[in-house]
């Protein structure tokens, strides 16, 4: 019992710490990609930048605007932080290393991604501010459109594995990783996962030039910090799900399983950061057009062909 | 288990009633969101994990978000719920009390001794039921959805000729 509690506690602590460290790592890597220095003044090569940021956030005045709906205003960052952190509970690192083995596995990820929309909705609506409302409206339209094929692109993998359980899904990739037979599913899931995290090139809610930081305009201090870390946590969760669904989880030669899992995770995260460094932000209507007209037909065709080949066998 | 089931079913009814008699449209949608969550927890308690998950994904994740999206877009905070009149509030209160009493009577006397938790359903059974006995209804629903999509495309094209010129 005590061991079980410690195991869960340490896992959550490591995940949250790494999610916070990711802010520093991301700025450093962006500097590397864009041929400039990142944060390099605090500590050894800037490694204590995180602590400086935490001190800044903790000592800011954490005020709730008098014109806001205070209850929803407080609930929004909590949902943003917790909803995708809970998915980490479900993710197996190895054949035997997991916190809980749910039989609905991947559906739990879809549930939590559906609930994470509410954080943006509450934040935008309760701030009582026109910029926040505009940012929230954009974010919700984008997330709704992209959640449609976030679920559909995974269904091909589920048909192949005959199960929602994540361990069964990884074990079904023993001979070939799903990225090869399910390539179009992988592409669309990558795009939809980026849209779920609200990262570049899908960061409509936070478009600083037009909307003055979108839906977290009224947030300061630790509430803003929760939104900030929640975004990095969602990035980690999405990369872990991509690893499990398409990159063969912990399968790989020579090294132990969890190290392979971590390596694939890190590759996914670095790829996300590279996308942010390389791409400009498309216009809002172009994003919706791309989602409905291009990605949705590709996912549907992928699903139909996968079902057809499974029926043939 | 039984206690949890009764508490959750009571909460579901309570929040649904709240959502009907709420003055502000946004808050009534929020109460409905909570009632959807409790309904899905009831499904989980009954051992029907797939339906419970789909309840949250479809209702809470898509339909209710769309409702709230439209409410935010049209800015109908000033538009009050037509059912809300302060002078009739005690009538609604009495109605709710009668409703709750009937519900509690039903739960504590009619369901007493009957078997609430009966785990039979899984995905396999659901697929078989949908595509063997009820195949005609599923086909009709799919034709209906297709016609709705075509109608929406036509309407939007009539209103805006340049919709595909990105």
Coordinates of C-alpha atoms in Angstrom, one line a residue:
Chain A
X1 CA 0.0 0.0 0.0
X2 CA 2.7 2.5 1.1
X3 CA 4.9 1.4 -1.8
X4 CA 2.0 1.8 -4.2
X5 CA 1.3 5.3 -2.9
X6 CA 5.0 6.3 -3.1
X7 CA 5.2 4.9 -6.7
X8 CA 2.3 7.0 -7.8
X9 CA 3.5 10.1 -6.0
X10 CA 7.0 9.9 -7.4
X11 CA 5.7 9.4 -10.9
X12 CA 3.4 12.4 -10.7
X13 CA 6.2 14.5 -9.2
X14 CA 8.6 13.5 -11.9
X15 CA 6.1 14.3 -14.6
X16 CA 5.1 17.7 -13.2
X17 CA 8.8 18.6 -12.7
X18 CA 9.7 17.6 -16.2
X19 CA 6.7 19.5 -17.6
X20 CA 8.0 22.6 -15.8
X21 CA 11.6 22.0 -17.0
X22 CA 10.2 21.6 -20.5
X23 CA 9.6 25.4 -20.6
X24 CA 13.3 26.0 -20.2
X25 CA 14.3 23.2 -22.5
X26 CA 12.0 24.5 -25.2
X27 CA 13.4 28.1 -25.0
X28 CA 16.9 26.7 -25.2
X29 CA 16.1 24.5 -28.2
X30 CA 14.2 27.3 -29.9
X31 CA 17.4 29.4 -29.5
X32 CA 19.4 26.6 -31.1
X33 CA 17.1 26.2 -34.0
X34 CA 16.8 29.9 -34.7
X35 CA 20.6 30.6 -34.4
X36 CA 20.5 32.7 -31.2
X37 CA 21.2 32.2 -27.5
X38 CA 18.3 31.0 -25.3
X39 CA 18.1 31.9 -21.6
X40 CA 21.8 31.5 -20.5
X41 CA 22.3 33.8 -17.5
X42 CA 20.7 32.0 -14.5
X43 CA 22.8 29.1 -13.3
X44 CA 24.9 26.8 -15.4
X45 CA 24.0 27.5 -19.1
X46 CA 20.6 28.9 -17.8
X47 CA 19.6 25.7 -16.1
X48 CA 18.1 27.6 -13.1
X49 CA 15.9 29.7 -15.3
X50 CA 12.9 27.6 -14.2
X51 CA 13.5 28.7 -10.5
X52 CA 13.7 32.3 -11.6
X53 CA 10.4 32.0 -13.4
X54 CA 8.8 30.3 -10.4
X55 CA 9.9 33.0 -8.1
X56 CA 8.5 35.6 -10.5
X57 CA 5.2 33.8 -10.7
X58 CA 4.9 33.2 -7.0
X59 CA 5.6 36.8 -6.0
X60 CA 3.1 38.3 -8.5
X61 CA -0.2 39.6 -7.2
X62 CA -2.7 36.9 -7.8
X63 CA -5.9 38.9 -8.2
X64 CA -9.3 37.9 -9.4
X65 CA -10.8 40.7 -11.4
X66 CA -13.8 42.3 -9.8
X67 CA -15.8 42.2 -13.1
X68 CA -15.2 38.4 -13.6
X69 CA -17.3 35.4 -12.6
X70 CA -15.0 34.4 -9.8
X71 CA -15.9 30.7 -9.4
X72 CA -15.4 29.7 -13.1
X73 CA -12.4 32.0 -13.2
X74 CA -10.7 29.9 -10.5
X75 CA -11.9 26.5 -11.9
X76 CA -10.5 27.1 -15.4
X77 CA -6.7 26.8 -14.7
X78 CA -7.4 23.8 -12.4
X79 CA -9.1 21.9 -15.3
X80 CA -6.3 22.9 -17.7
X81 CA -3.7 21.5 -15.3
X82 CA -5.4 18.4 -14.2
X83 CA -7.3 17.0 -17.2
X84 CA -4.3 16.0 -19.2
X85 CA -2.2 15.2 -16.2
X86 CA -4.7 12.4 -15.4
X87 CA -4.0 10.7 -18.7
X88 CA -0.4 10.0 -17.6
X89 CA -1.9 7.6 -15.0
X90 CA -3.1 5.5 -17.9
X91 CA 0.1 5.3 -19.9
X92 CA 2.2 2.1 -19.6
X93 CA 6.0 2.6 -19.7
X94 CA 6.7 -1.0 -20.0
X95 CA 5.0 -4.4 -20.0
X96 CA 4.9 -4.3 -16.2
X97 CA 5.4 -0.6 -15.3
X98 CA 2.1 1.1 -15.2
X99 CA 0.0 2.8 -12.5
X100 CA -3.4 1.5 -13.7
X101 CA -4.3 -0.8 -16.5
X102 CA -7.7 0.5 -17.7
X103 CA -9.7 -1.5 -20.2
X104 CA -10.9 1.7 -21.9
X105 CA -7.3 2.9 -22.2
X106 CA -7.4 5.2 -25.2
X107 CA -11.0 6.3 -24.6
X108 CA -9.7 7.8 -21.3
X109 CA -7.4 10.0 -23.3
X110 CA -10.3 11.1 -25.5
X111 CA -12.5 11.8 -22.5
X112 CA -9.8 14.0 -20.9
X113 CA -9.1 15.8 -24.2
X114 CA -12.8 16.5 -24.5
X115 CA -12.9 17.9 -20.9
X116 CA -9.8 20.1 -21.5
X117 CA -11.8 22.3 -23.8
X118 CA -13.8 23.5 -20.8
X119 CA -10.8 25.2 -19.3
X120 CA -10.5 27.5 -22.3
X121 CA -14.3 28.0 -22.4
X122 CA -14.5 28.9 -18.7
X123 CA -11.4 31.1 -18.9
X124 CA -12.7 33.0 -21.9
X125 CA -16.2 33.5 -20.8
X126 CA -15.6 34.3 -17.1
X127 CA -12.9 36.8 -17.7
X128 CA -15.6 39.2 -19.1
X129 CA -13.1 40.7 -21.6
X130 CA -13.6 41.0 -25.3
X131 CA -10.1 39.8 -26.2
X132 CA -10.4 36.8 -23.9
X133 CA -13.8 35.9 -25.4
X134 CA -12.5 36.2 -29.0
X135 CA -9.5 34.0 -28.1
X136 CA -11.7 31.4 -26.5
X137 CA -14.2 31.4 -29.4
X138 CA -11.4 30.7 -31.8
X139 CA -9.8 28.1 -29.6
X140 CA -13.1 26.2 -29.1
X141 CA -14.0 26.2 -32.8
X142 CA -10.5 24.9 -33.6
X143 CA -10.5 22.2 -30.9
X144 CA -14.0 21.0 -31.8
X145 CA -13.0 20.7 -35.5
X146 CA -9.8 18.8 -34.7
X147 CA -11.3 16.5 -32.0
X148 CA -13.5 14.9 -34.7
X149 CA -10.5 13.3 -36.4
X150 CA -8.4 13.1 -33.3
X151 CA -10.7 10.2 -32.4
X152 CA -11.2 8.9 -35.9
X153 CA -7.4 8.7 -36.7
X154 CA -6.8 6.4 -33.8
X155 CA -9.7 4.0 -34.8
X156 CA -7.6 2.4 -37.5
X157 CA -5.0 1.3 -34.8
X158 CA -7.8 0.1 -32.6
X159 CA -9.2 -2.0 -35.4
X160 CA -5.8 -3.6 -35.9
X161 CA -5.3 -4.3 -32.2
X162 CA -8.9 -5.4 -31.4
X163 CA -8.7 -3.6 -28.1
X164 CA -8.9 -0.2 -26.4
X165 CA -6.3 -1.3 -23.9
X166 CA -2.9 0.5 -24.4
X167 CA -0.8 -2.6 -23.5
X168 CA -2.7 -4.7 -26.0
X169 CA -2.2 -1.9 -28.6
X170 CA 1.6 -1.9 -28.0
X171 CA 1.8 -5.7 -28.1
X172 CA 0.0 -5.7 -31.5
X173 CA 3.0 -3.8 -32.9
X174 CA 5.5 -6.5 -32.2
X175 CA 6.4 -7.2 -35.8
X176 CA 5.8 -3.8 -37.4
X177 CA 5.2 -0.4 -36.0
X178 CA 1.9 1.1 -36.7
X179 CA 3.5 4.2 -38.4
X180 CA 4.0 2.1 -41.6
X181 CA 0.5 0.5 -42.2
X182 CA -1.3 3.5 -40.5
X183 CA 0.8 6.3 -42.0
X184 CA -2.2 8.6 -42.9
X185 CA -3.6 8.0 -39.5
X186 CA -0.3 9.0 -38.0
X187 CA -0.1 12.2 -40.0
X188 CA -3.6 13.3 -39.1
X189 CA -3.2 12.3 -35.4
X190 CA 0.0 14.4 -35.3
X191 CA -1.8 17.4 -36.6
X192 CA -4.8 16.9 -34.3
X193 CA -2.5 16.4 -31.3
X194 CA -0.8 19.7 -32.1
X195 CA -4.2 21.4 -32.3
X196 CA -5.2 19.8 -29.0
X197 CA -2.1 21.2 -27.2
X198 CA -2.6 24.7 -28.8
X199 CA 1.0 24.8 -30.0
X200 CA 2.3 26.6 -33.0
X201 CA 1.0 26.5 -35.8
X202 CA -2.3 26.1 -34.1
X203 CA -2.0 28.6 -31.3
X204 CA -5.0 30.7 -32.4
X205 CA -6.0 31.4 -28.7
X206 CA -2.7 33.0 -27.9
X207 CA -2.0 34.9 -31.1
X208 CA -0.2 37.7 -29.4
X209 CA -0.2 40.1 -32.3
X210 CA -3.9 40.2 -32.8
X211 CA -5.5 39.2 -29.5
X212 CA -3.1 40.3 -26.8
X213 CA -2.6 36.8 -25.4
X214 CA -6.1 35.5 -25.9
X215 CA -7.9 33.7 -23.1
X216 CA -5.3 34.1 -20.3
X217 CA -5.2 37.8 -20.6
X218 CA -6.7 38.4 -17.1
X219 CA -4.7 35.7 -15.4
X220 CA -1.6 36.4 -13.4
X221 CA 0.7 34.7 -10.9
X222 CA 0.2 31.0 -10.2
X223 CA -3.0 30.7 -12.2
X224 CA -1.2 31.7 -15.3
X225 CA 1.6 29.3 -14.3
X226 CA -1.0 26.5 -14.2
X227 CA -2.1 27.2 -17.7
X228 CA 1.5 27.4 -18.8
X229 CA 2.6 24.1 -17.3
X230 CA -0.7 22.5 -18.4
X231 CA 0.3 23.2 -22.0
X232 CA 3.6 21.4 -21.6
X233 CA 1.9 18.5 -19.8
X234 CA -0.5 18.2 -22.7
X235 CA 2.5 18.2 -25.0
X236 CA 4.1 15.3 -23.1
X237 CA 0.8 13.4 -23.0
X238 CA 0.3 13.8 -26.7
X239 CA 3.8 12.6 -27.5
X240 CA 3.4 9.6 -25.2
X241 CA 0.1 8.6 -26.9
X242 CA 1.8 9.0 -30.3
X243 CA 4.6 6.7 -29.1
X244 CA 2.2 4.1 -27.9
X245 CA -0.2 4.2 -30.8
X246 CA 2.2 4.6 -33.8
X247 CA 5.9 4.2 -32.7
X248 CA 5.7 0.8 -31.1
X249 CA 5.8 1.8 -27.4
X250 CA 8.7 0.1 -25.7
X251 CA 9.7 -2.2 -28.5
X252 CA 13.3 -1.8 -29.7
X253 CA 16.6 -3.6 -29.8
X254 CA 19.4 -3.8 -27.1
X255 CA 18.1 -1.3 -24.6
X256 CA 15.4 -1.9 -21.9
X257 CA 11.9 -1.0 -22.7
X258 CA 11.3 2.1 -20.6
X259 CA 14.4 3.7 -22.1
X260 CA 13.1 3.2 -25.6
X261 CA 9.8 4.6 -24.5
X262 CA 11.5 7.7 -23.1
X263 CA 13.7 8.1 -26.2
X264 CA 10.7 8.0 -28.6
X265 CA 8.9 10.5 -26.3
X266 CA 11.8 12.9 -26.4
X267 CA 12.0 12.6 -30.2
X268 CA 8.3 13.5 -30.4
X269 CA 8.7 16.5 -28.1
X270 CA 11.7 17.8 -29.9
X271 CA 9.8 17.5 -33.2
X272 CA 7.0 19.6 -31.7
X273 CA 9.5 22.3 -30.7
X274 CA 11.1 22.2 -34.2
X275 CA 7.7 22.7 -35.7
X276 CA 7.2 25.7 -33.5
X277 CA 10.6 27.1 -34.5
X278 CA 10.1 26.6 -38.2
X279 CA 6.5 27.3 -39.2
X280 CA 4.5 30.6 -39.3
X281 CA 1.0 30.8 -38.0
X282 CA -1.7 30.3 -40.7
X283 CA -4.9 32.4 -40.7
X284 CA -7.8 31.2 -38.7
X285 CA -10.1 30.3 -41.5
X286 CA -7.3 28.4 -43.3
X287 CA -6.9 26.2 -40.1
X288 CA -10.6 25.3 -40.1
X289 CA -10.5 24.7 -43.9
X290 CA -7.6 22.4 -43.6
X291 CA -9.2 20.4 -40.8
X292 CA -12.6 19.8 -42.5
X293 CA -11.7 19.6 -46.2
X294 CA -8.3 17.8 -46.1
X295 CA -7.8 16.0 -42.8
X296 CA -11.3 14.6 -42.3
X297 CA -11.6 12.8 -45.7
X298 CA -8.1 11.4 -45.3
X299 CA -9.0 9.9 -41.9
X300 CA -12.3 8.5 -43.1
X301 CA -10.6 6.8 -46.1
X302 CA -7.8 5.5 -43.8
X303 CA -10.5 4.0 -41.5
X304 CA -12.4 2.4 -44.4
X305 CA -9.3 0.8 -46.0
X306 CA -8.1 -0.5 -42.6
X307 CA -11.4 -2.1 -41.9
X308 CA -11.4 -3.6 -45.4
X309 CA -7.9 -5.2 -45.0
X310 CA -8.8 -6.5 -41.5
X311 CA -11.9 -8.1 -42.9
X312 CA -9.8 -9.7 -45.7
X313 CA -7.6 -11.5 -43.2
Chain B
X1 CA -22.2 0.6 -4.7
X2 CA -26.0 0.9 -4.2
X3 CA -25.6 4.1 -2.1
X4 CA -23.3 5.6 -4.7
X5 CA -25.8 4.8 -7.4
X6 CA -28.7 6.3 -5.5
X7 CA -26.7 9.5 -4.7
X8 CA -25.6 9.9 -8.3
X9 CA -29.1 9.4 -9.7
X10 CA -30.5 11.9 -7.2
X11 CA -27.7 14.4 -8.2
X12 CA -28.5 13.9 -11.9
X13 CA -32.1 14.7 -11.4
X14 CA -31.3 17.6 -9.2
X15 CA -28.8 19.2 -11.6
X16 CA -31.2 18.7 -14.5
X17 CA -33.9 20.5 -12.6
X18 CA -31.4 23.3 -11.8
X19 CA -30.6 23.6 -15.5
X20 CA -34.2 24.0 -16.4
X21 CA -34.9 26.7 -13.8
X22 CA -31.7 28.6 -14.0
X23 CA -31.9 32.3 -14.9
X24 CA -28.7 32.6 -16.8
X25 CA -28.4 30.6 -20.0
X26 CA -24.6 29.9 -19.5
X27 CA -25.2 28.6 -16.0
X28 CA -28.0 26.4 -17.1
X29 CA -25.7 24.8 -19.6
X30 CA -23.1 24.3 -16.9
X31 CA -25.6 22.5 -14.7
X32 CA -26.5 20.3 -17.7
X33 CA -22.8 19.6 -18.1
X34 CA -22.6 18.4 -14.5
X35 CA -25.7 16.2 -15.0
X36 CA -24.1 14.6 -18.1
X37 CA -21.0 13.9 -16.0
X38 CA -23.0 12.2 -13.2
X39 CA -25.0 10.2 -15.8
X40 CA -21.7 8.9 -17.3
X41 CA -20.5 8.0 -13.8
X42 CA -23.7 5.9 -13.3
X43 CA -22.9 4.1 -16.6
X44 CA -19.4 3.4 -15.2
X45 CA -21.0 2.1 -12.0
X46 CA -23.3 -0.2 -14.0
X47 CA -20.2 -1.7 -15.6
X48 CA -20.9 -0.3 -19.0
X49 CA -17.6 1.4 -19.6
X50 CA -18.0 2.1 -23.4
X51 CA -21.3 3.9 -23.1
X52 CA -20.0 5.9 -20.1
X53 CA -17.0 7.0 -22.1
X54 CA -19.0 7.9 -25.2
X55 CA -21.4 9.8 -23.0
X56 CA -18.6 12.2 -21.9
X57 CA -16.9 12.3 -25.3
X58 CA -20.0 13.0 -27.4
X59 CA -22.3 14.9 -25.0
X60 CA -19.8 16.9 -22.8
X61 CA -17.1 17.1 -25.4
X62 CA -19.0 18.0 -28.5
X63 CA -22.7 18.9 -28.2
X64 CA -22.5 20.9 -25.0
X65 CA -19.4 22.7 -26.1
X66 CA -21.2 23.6 -29.3
X67 CA -24.2 25.0 -27.3
X68 CA -21.9 27.1 -25.1
X69 CA -19.9 28.2 -28.2
X70 CA -23.1 29.5 -29.8
X71 CA -24.2 31.2 -26.5
X72 CA -20.8 33.0 -26.3
X73 CA -20.8 33.9 -30.0
X74 CA -24.3 35.5 -29.9
X75 CA -23.6 37.0 -26.5
X76 CA -27.0 36.1 -25.0
X77 CA -26.1 36.8 -21.4
X78 CA -28.9 39.4 -21.3
X79 CA -31.4 36.9 -22.7
X80 CA -33.1 35.4 -19.7
X81 CA -34.6 32.0 -19.5
X82 CA -38.3 32.4 -20.2
X83 CA -39.3 29.9 -17.6
X84 CA -38.0 32.1 -14.8
X85 CA -40.5 34.3 -13.1
X86 CA -39.9 35.1 -9.4
X87 CA -43.6 35.1 -8.5
X88 CA -44.0 31.6 -9.7
X89 CA -40.9 30.3 -8.1
X90 CA -42.7 28.5 -5.2
X91 CA -44.9 26.7 -7.7
X92 CA -41.7 25.3 -9.3
X93 CA -40.4 24.4 -5.9
X94 CA -43.5 22.4 -5.1
X95 CA -43.3 20.7 -8.4
X96 CA -39.7 19.8 -7.8
X97 CA -40.6 18.5 -4.3
X98 CA -43.4 16.3 -5.7
X99 CA -41.0 15.0 -8.4
X100 CA -38.3 14.2 -5.8
X101 CA -40.8 12.4 -3.6
X102 CA -42.0 10.3 -6.4
X103 CA -38.4 9.5 -7.4
X104 CA -37.4 8.6 -3.9
X105 CA -40.6 6.4 -3.5
X106 CA -39.7 4.7 -6.8
X107 CA -36.1 4.1 -5.7
X108 CA -36.7 3.0 -2.1
X109 CA -39.9 0.8 -2.6
X110 CA -40.2 -0.3 -6.1
X111 CA -36.5 -1.0 -6.8
X112 CA -36.1 -2.7 -3.4
X113 CA -34.7 -6.1 -3.9
X114 CA -34.5 -5.9 -7.7
X115 CA -31.1 -6.2 -9.4
X116 CA -29.6 -2.9 -10.4
X117 CA -26.1 -4.0 -11.4
X118 CA -26.2 -6.4 -14.3
X119 CA -23.1 -6.4 -16.4
X120 CA -23.9 -7.9 -19.8
X121 CA -23.0 -5.3 -22.4
X122 CA -19.8 -4.9 -24.2
X123 CA -18.7 -3.6 -27.6
X124 CA -19.2 -6.9 -29.3
X125 CA -22.8 -7.1 -28.2
X126 CA -23.5 -3.5 -29.1
X127 CA -22.1 -3.9 -32.6
X128 CA -24.1 -7.1 -33.2
X129 CA -27.3 -5.4 -32.0
X130 CA -26.7 -2.4 -34.1
X131 CA -26.0 -4.2 -37.3
X132 CA -28.3 -7.3 -37.1
X133 CA -31.8 -6.5 -35.7
X134 CA -31.6 -2.7 -36.0
X135 CA -29.8 -2.4 -39.3
X136 CA -32.8 -0.6 -40.9
X137 CA -32.9 2.2 -38.3
X138 CA -29.1 2.7 -38.5
X139 CA -29.4 3.1 -42.3
X140 CA -32.2 5.6 -42.0
X141 CA -30.3 7.6 -39.4
X142 CA -27.2 7.6 -41.6
X143 CA -29.3 8.8 -44.7
X144 CA -30.8 11.5 -42.5
X145 CA -27.3 12.7 -41.4
X146 CA -26.1 12.7 -45.0
X147 CA -29.1 14.7 -46.2
X148 CA -28.5 17.2 -43.3
X149 CA -24.8 17.7 -44.5
X150 CA -25.9 18.2 -48.1
X151 CA -28.6 20.8 -47.0
X152 CA -26.0 22.7 -44.9
X153 CA -23.6 22.8 -47.7
X154 CA -26.3 24.1 -50.1
X155 CA -27.5 26.8 -47.6
X156 CA -24.0 28.0 -46.9
X157 CA -23.3 28.1 -50.7
X158 CA -26.4 30.2 -51.3
X159 CA -25.4 32.7 -48.6
X160 CA -21.7 32.8 -49.5
X161 CA -20.6 32.0 -53.1
X162 CA -16.9 32.3 -52.3
X163 CA -16.8 29.8 -49.4
X164 CA -14.2 27.6 -51.0
X165 CA -11.9 30.4 -52.2
X166 CA -9.3 30.3 -49.5

